[in-house]
mmCIF file of C-alpha atoms in Angstrom:
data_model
loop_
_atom_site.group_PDB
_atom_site.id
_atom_site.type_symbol
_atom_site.label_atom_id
_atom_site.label_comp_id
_atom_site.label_asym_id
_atom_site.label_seq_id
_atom_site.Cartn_x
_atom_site.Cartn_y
_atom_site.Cartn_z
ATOM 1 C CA UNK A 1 33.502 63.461 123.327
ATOM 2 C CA UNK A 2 35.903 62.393 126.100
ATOM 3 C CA UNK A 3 37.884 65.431 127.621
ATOM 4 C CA UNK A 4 41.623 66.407 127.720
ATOM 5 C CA UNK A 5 42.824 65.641 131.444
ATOM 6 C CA UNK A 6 45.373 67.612 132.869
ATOM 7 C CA UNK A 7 48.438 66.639 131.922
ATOM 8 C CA UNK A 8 51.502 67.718 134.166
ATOM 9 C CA UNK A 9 55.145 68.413 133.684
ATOM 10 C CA UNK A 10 57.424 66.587 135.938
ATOM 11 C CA UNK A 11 60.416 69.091 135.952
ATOM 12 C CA UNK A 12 61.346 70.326 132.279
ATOM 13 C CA UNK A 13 64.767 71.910 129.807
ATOM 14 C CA UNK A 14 61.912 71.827 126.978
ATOM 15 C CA UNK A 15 58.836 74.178 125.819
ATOM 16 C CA UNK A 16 55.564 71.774 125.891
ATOM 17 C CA UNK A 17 52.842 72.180 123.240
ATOM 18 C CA UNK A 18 49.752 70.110 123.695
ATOM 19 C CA UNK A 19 48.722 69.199 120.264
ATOM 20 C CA UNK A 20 44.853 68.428 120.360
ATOM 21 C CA UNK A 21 43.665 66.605 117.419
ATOM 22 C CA UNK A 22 39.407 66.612 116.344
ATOM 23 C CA UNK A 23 40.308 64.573 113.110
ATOM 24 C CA UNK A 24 40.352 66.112 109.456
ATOM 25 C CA UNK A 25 42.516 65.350 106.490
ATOM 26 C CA UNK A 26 45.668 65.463 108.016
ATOM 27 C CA UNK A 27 44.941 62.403 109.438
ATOM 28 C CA UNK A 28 43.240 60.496 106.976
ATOM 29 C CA UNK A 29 44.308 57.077 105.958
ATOM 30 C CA UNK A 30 42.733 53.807 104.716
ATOM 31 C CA UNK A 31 39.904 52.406 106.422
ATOM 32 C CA UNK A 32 39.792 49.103 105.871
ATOM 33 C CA UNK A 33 35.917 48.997 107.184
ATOM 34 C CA UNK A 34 35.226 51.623 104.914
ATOM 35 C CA UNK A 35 36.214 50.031 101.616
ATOM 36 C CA UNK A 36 39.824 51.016 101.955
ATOM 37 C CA UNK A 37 38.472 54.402 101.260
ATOM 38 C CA UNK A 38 39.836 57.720 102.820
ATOM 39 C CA UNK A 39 38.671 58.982 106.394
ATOM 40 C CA UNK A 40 40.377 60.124 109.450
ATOM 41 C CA UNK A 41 41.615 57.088 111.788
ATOM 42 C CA UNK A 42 41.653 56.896 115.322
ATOM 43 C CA UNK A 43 45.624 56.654 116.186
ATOM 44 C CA UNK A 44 47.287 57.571 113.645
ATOM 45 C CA UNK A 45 48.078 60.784 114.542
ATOM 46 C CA UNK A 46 49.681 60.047 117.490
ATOM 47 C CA UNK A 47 52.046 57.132 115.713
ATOM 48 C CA UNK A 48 53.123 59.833 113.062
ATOM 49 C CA UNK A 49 54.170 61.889 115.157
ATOM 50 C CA UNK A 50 56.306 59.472 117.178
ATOM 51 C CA UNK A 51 58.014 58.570 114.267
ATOM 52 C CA UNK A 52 58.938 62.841 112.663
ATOM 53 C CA UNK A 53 62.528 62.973 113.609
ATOM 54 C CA UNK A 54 62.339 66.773 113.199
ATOM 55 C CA UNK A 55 60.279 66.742 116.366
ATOM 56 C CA UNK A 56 61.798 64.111 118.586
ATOM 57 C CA UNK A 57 65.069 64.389 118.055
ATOM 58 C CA UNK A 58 65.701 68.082 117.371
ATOM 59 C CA UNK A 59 66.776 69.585 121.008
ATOM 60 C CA UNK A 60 65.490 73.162 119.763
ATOM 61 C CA UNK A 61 61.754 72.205 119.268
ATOM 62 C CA UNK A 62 59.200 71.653 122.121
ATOM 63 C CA UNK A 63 58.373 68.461 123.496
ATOM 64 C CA UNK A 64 55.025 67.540 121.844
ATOM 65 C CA UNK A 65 51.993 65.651 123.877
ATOM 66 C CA UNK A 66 48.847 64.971 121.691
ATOM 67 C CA UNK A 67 45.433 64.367 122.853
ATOM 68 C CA UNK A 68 42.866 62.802 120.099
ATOM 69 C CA UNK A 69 39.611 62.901 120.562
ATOM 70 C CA UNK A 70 37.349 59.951 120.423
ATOM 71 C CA UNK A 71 35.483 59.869 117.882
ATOM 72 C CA UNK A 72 37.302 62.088 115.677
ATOM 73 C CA UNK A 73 35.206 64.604 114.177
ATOM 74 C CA UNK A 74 34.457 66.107 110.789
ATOM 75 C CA UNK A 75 34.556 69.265 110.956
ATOM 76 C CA UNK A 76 31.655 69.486 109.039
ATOM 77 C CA UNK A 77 29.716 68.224 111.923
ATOM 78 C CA UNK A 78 31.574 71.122 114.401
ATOM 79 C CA UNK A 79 29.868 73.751 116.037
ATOM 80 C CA UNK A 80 29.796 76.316 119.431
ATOM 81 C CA UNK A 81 29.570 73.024 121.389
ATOM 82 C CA UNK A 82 33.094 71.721 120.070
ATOM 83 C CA UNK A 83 34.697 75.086 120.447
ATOM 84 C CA UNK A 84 33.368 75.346 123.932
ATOM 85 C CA UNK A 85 35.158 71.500 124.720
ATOM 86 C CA UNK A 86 38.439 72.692 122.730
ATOM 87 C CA UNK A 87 38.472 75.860 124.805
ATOM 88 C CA UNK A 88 37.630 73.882 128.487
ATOM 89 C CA UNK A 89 41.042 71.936 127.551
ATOM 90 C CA UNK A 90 43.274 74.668 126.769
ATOM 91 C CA UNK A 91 41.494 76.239 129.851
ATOM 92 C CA UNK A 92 42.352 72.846 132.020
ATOM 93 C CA UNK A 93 46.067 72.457 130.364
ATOM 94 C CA UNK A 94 47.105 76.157 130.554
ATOM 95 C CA UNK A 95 49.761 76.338 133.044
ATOM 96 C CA UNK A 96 51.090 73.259 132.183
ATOM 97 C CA UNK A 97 51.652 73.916 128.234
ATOM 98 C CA UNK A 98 53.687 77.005 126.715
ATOM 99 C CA UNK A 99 51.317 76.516 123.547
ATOM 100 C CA UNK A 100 48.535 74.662 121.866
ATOM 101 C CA UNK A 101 48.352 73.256 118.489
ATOM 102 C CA UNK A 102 44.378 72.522 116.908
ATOM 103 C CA UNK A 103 44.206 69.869 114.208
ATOM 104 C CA UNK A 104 41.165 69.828 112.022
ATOM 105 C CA UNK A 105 39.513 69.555 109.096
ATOM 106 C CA UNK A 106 39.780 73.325 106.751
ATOM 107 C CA UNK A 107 35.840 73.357 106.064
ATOM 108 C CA UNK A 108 34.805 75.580 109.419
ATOM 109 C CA UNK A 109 38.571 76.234 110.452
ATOM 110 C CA UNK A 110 38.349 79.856 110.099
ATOM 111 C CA UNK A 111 34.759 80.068 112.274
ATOM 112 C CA UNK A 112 36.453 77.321 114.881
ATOM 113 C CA UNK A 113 39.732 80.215 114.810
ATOM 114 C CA UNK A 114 37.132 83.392 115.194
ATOM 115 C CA UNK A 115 35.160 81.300 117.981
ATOM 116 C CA UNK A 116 37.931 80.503 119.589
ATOM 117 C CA UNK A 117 39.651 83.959 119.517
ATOM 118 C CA UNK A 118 36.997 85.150 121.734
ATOM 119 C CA UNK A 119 35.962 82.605 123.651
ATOM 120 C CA UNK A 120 39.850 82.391 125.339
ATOM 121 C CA UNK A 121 39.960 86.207 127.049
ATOM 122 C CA UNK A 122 43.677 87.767 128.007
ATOM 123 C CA UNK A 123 45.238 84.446 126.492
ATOM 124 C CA UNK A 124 48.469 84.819 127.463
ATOM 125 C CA UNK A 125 49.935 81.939 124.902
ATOM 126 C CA UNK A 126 49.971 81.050 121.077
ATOM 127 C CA UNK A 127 46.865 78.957 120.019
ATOM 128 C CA UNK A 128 47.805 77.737 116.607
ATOM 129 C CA UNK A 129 44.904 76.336 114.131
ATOM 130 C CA UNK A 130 46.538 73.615 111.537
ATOM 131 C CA UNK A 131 45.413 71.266 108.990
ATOM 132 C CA UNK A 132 46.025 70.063 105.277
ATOM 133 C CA UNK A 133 44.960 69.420 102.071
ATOM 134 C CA UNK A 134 46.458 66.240 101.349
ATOM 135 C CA UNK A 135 46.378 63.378 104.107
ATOM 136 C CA UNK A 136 50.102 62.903 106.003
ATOM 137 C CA UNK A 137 50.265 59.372 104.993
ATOM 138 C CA UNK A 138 50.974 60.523 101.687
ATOM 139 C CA UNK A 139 54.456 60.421 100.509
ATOM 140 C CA UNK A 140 53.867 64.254 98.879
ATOM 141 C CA UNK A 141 51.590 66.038 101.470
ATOM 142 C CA UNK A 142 51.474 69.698 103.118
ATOM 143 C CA UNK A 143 50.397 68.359 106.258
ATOM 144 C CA UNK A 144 54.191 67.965 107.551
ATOM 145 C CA UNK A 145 55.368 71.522 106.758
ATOM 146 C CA UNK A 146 52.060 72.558 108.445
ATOM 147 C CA UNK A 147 52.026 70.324 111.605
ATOM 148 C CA UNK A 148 55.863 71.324 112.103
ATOM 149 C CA UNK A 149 55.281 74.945 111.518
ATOM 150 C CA UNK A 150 52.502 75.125 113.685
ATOM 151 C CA UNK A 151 54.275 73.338 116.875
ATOM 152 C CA UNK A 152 57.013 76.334 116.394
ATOM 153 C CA UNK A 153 54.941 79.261 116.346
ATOM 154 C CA UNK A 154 53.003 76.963 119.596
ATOM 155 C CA UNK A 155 56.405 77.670 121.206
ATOM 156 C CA UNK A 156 56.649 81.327 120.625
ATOM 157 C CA UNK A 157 57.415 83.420 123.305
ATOM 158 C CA UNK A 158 56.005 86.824 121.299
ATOM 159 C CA UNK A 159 52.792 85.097 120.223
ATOM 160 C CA UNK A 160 49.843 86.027 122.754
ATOM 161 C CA UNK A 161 46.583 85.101 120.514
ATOM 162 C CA UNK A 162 44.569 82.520 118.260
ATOM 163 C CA UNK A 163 45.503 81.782 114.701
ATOM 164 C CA UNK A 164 46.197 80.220 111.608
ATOM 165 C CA UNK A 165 49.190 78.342 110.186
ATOM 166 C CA UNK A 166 48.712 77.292 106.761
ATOM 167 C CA UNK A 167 51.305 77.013 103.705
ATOM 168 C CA UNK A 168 53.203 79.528 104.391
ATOM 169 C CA UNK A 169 51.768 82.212 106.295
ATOM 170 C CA UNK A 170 50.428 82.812 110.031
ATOM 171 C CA UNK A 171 47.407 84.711 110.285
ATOM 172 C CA UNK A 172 45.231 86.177 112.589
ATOM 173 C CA UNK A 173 42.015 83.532 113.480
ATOM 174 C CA UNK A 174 39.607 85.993 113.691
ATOM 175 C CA UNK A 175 40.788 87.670 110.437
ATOM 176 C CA UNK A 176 40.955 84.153 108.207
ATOM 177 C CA UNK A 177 38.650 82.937 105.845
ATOM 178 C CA UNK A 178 39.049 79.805 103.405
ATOM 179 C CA UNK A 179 39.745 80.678 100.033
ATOM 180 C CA UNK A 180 40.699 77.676 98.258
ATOM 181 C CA UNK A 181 39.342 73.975 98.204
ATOM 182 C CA UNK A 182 41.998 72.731 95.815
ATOM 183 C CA UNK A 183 45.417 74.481 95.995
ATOM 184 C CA UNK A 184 47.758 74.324 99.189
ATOM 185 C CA UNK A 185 47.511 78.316 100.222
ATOM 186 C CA UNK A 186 43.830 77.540 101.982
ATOM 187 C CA UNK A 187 43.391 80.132 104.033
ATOM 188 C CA UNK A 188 44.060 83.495 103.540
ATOM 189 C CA UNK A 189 43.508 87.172 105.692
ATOM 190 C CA UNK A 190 41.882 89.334 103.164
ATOM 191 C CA UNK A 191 42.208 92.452 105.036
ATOM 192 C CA UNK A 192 44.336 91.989 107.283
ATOM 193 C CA UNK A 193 48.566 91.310 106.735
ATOM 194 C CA UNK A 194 50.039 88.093 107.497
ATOM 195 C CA UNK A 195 51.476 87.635 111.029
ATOM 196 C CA UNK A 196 54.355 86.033 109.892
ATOM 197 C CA UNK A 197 55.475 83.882 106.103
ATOM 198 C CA UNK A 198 57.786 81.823 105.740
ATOM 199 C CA UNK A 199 60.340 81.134 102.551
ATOM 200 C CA UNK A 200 64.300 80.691 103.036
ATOM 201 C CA UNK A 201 63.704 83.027 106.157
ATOM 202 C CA UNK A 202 60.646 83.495 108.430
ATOM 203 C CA UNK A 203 59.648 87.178 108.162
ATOM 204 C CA UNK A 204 57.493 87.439 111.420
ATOM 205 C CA UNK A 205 55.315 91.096 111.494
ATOM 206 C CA UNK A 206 56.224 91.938 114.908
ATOM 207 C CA UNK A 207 54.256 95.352 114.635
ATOM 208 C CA UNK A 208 51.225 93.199 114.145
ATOM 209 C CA UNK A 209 51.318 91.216 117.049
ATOM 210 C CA UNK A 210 48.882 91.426 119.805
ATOM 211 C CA UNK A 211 50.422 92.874 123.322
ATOM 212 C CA UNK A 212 50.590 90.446 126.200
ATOM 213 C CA UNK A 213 47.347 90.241 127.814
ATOM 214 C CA UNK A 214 46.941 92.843 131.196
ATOM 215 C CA UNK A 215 44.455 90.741 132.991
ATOM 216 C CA UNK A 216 44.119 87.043 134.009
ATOM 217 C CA UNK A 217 43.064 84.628 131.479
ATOM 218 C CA UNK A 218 39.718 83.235 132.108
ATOM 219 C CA UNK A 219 37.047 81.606 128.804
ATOM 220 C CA UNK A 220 33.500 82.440 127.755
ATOM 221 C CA UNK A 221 31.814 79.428 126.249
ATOM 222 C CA UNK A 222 28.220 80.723 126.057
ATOM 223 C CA UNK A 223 27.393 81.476 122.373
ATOM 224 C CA UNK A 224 23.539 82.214 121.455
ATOM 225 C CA UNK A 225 23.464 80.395 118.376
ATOM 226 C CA UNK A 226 19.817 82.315 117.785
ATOM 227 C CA UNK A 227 20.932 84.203 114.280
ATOM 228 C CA UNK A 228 20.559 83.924 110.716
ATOM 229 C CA UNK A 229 23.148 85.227 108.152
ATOM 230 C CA UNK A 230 21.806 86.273 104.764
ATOM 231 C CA UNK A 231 24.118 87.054 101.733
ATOM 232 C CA UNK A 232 21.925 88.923 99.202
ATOM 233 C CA UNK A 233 22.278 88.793 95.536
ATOM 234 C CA UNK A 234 21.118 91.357 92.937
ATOM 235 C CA UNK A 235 17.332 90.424 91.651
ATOM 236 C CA UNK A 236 16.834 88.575 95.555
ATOM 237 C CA UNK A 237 12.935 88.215 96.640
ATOM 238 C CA UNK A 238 12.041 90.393 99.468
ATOM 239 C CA UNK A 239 9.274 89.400 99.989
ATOM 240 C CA UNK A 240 10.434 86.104 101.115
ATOM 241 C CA UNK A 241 13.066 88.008 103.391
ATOM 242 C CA UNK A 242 10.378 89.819 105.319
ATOM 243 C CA UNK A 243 8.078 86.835 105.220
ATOM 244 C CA UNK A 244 11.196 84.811 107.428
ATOM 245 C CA UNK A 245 12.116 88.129 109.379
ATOM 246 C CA UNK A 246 8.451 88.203 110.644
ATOM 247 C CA UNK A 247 8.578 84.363 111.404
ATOM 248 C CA UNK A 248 11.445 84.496 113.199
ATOM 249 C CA UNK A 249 10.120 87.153 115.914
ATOM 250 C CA UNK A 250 7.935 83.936 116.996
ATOM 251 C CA UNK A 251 11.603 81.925 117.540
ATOM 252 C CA UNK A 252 12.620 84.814 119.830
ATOM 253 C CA UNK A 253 15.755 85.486 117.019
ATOM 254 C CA UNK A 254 18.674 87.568 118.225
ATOM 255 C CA UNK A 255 20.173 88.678 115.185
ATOM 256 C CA UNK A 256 20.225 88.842 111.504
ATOM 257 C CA UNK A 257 23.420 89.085 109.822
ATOM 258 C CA UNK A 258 22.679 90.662 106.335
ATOM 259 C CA UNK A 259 25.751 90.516 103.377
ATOM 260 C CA UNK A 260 25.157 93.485 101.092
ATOM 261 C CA UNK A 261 26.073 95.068 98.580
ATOM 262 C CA UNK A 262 30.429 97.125 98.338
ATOM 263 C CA UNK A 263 30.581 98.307 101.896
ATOM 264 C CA UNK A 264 27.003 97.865 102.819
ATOM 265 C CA UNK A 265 24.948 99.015 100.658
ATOM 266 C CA UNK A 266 21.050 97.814 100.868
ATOM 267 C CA UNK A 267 18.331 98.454 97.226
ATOM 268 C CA UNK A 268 16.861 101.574 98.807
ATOM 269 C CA UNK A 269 13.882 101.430 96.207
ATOM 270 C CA UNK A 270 12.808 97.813 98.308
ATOM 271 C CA UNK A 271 10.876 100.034 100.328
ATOM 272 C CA UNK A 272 8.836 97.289 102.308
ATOM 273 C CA UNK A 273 12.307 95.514 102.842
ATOM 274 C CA UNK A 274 13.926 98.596 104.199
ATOM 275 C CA UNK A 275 10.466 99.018 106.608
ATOM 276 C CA UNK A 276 10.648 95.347 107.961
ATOM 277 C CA UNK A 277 14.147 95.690 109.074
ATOM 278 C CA UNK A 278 13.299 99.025 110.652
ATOM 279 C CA UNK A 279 10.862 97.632 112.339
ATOM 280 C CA UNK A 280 12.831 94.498 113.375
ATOM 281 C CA UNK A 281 15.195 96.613 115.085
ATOM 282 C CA UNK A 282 12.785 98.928 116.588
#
């Protein structure tokens, strides 16, 4: 995928948010090659926004410059090496943006967020995740509220950290999961409280909000994608789980993610279970 250049300021009264788009529904439209049929088009992102009057003509919001990627990608298809490019440009753009705006598809938004939220260390500005249900083309969509929402929190000045913007709530990246494939509210924070939500007023949770970073900001891209996560269901076959834990000491594994039981709780009567992970972690 190409790479976002650096893109410099030449003397500014605005905040600049660099809006870096990897496709998704919010930019859907028909493809003529494709049977007229929805899928994410190369352009079109970029003539929207040109033609929001909220954003280019309102002297309060930030000037907006958007980078798409070529090709655009599903997010489907995204993974540790994507989040290591989107990182590299917010990396390469970082003094010369006050924020940064991610458009992508909702399937692996929330693992793109988490990734993200550790691979950018003492981040300093507001890294805003965005995206929609329904493609912007259409005349009702949630992708407007959501782009627009997400370029203001971009150019927050209390903001210091990755996260979410979606409906009407901000939430922490690291603490989001998807919870809905069919409604607008997609993502949600489970157990953790909203950042900020929006209504007549925008309640922000200041108390919530990560301090400014003490140290420079620097990225870790290396991710050792040797692991397996398990989510275990009453009546599951051990045997076959200790058959693939002892085949995957010859792959060198690094980890094993199990998802129990309430707060963790493992059978304890699957003795030979319980004895291959206590071996495995001998």
């Amino acid at each position: 995928h190409d790479l976002c250049t650096v893109i410099p300021h030449q003397g500014r009264f605005r905040k600049r948010v660099l809006v870096l788009c990897t496709g998704g529904t919010l930019t859907m439209s028909n493809d003529p090659s494709k049977g007229n049929s929805l899928a994410p088009v190369q352009g079109a992102l970029t003539s929207y926004l040109a033609g929001m009057r909220e954003l280019t003509e309102d002297p309060e919001m930030p000037e907006i410059i958007s980078h798409e990627y070529k090709p655009l990608i599903d997010s489907s298809d995204m993974g540790p090496g994507d989040w290591a490019m989107l990182a590299r440009d917010i990396n390469t753009n970082y003094f010369h943006f006050d924020g940064f705006v991610v458009l992508m598809g909702t399937d692996t938004m929330a693992c793109a967020a988490s990734a993200l939220s550790f691979m950018l260390q003492n981040l300093g500005r507001p890294v805003i995740f965005t995206g929609s249900q329904i493609p912007l083309r259409e005349p009702y969509n949630d992708a407007r509220k959501n782009l627009i929402m997400a370029t203001i929190f971009a150019s927050s000045d209390t903001i210091t950290e990755v996260c979410i913007f979606f409906h009407d709530r901000l939430v922490r990246g690291c603490r989001a999961t998807k919870v809905n494939t069919s409604k607008l509210m997609a993502f949600d924070s489970p157990n953790f409280s909203p950042l900020a939500e929006i209504g007549i007023n925008l309640e922000d949770n200041y108390h919530l909000y990560r301090p400014p970073p003490r140290g420079s900001f620097k990225i870790n891209t290396y991710m050792d994608t040797r692991m397996i996560t398990l989510r275990l269901v009453p009546g599951f076959d051990d045997a076959s789980i200790k058959a693939m834990i002892d085949a995957a000491r010859q792959t060198h594994l690094k980890g094993l993610i199990l998802q129990l039981y309430g707060t963790g709780n493992l059978p304890s009567l699957k003795g030979d279970l319980v004895q291959c992970l206590a071996d495995a972690t001998a």
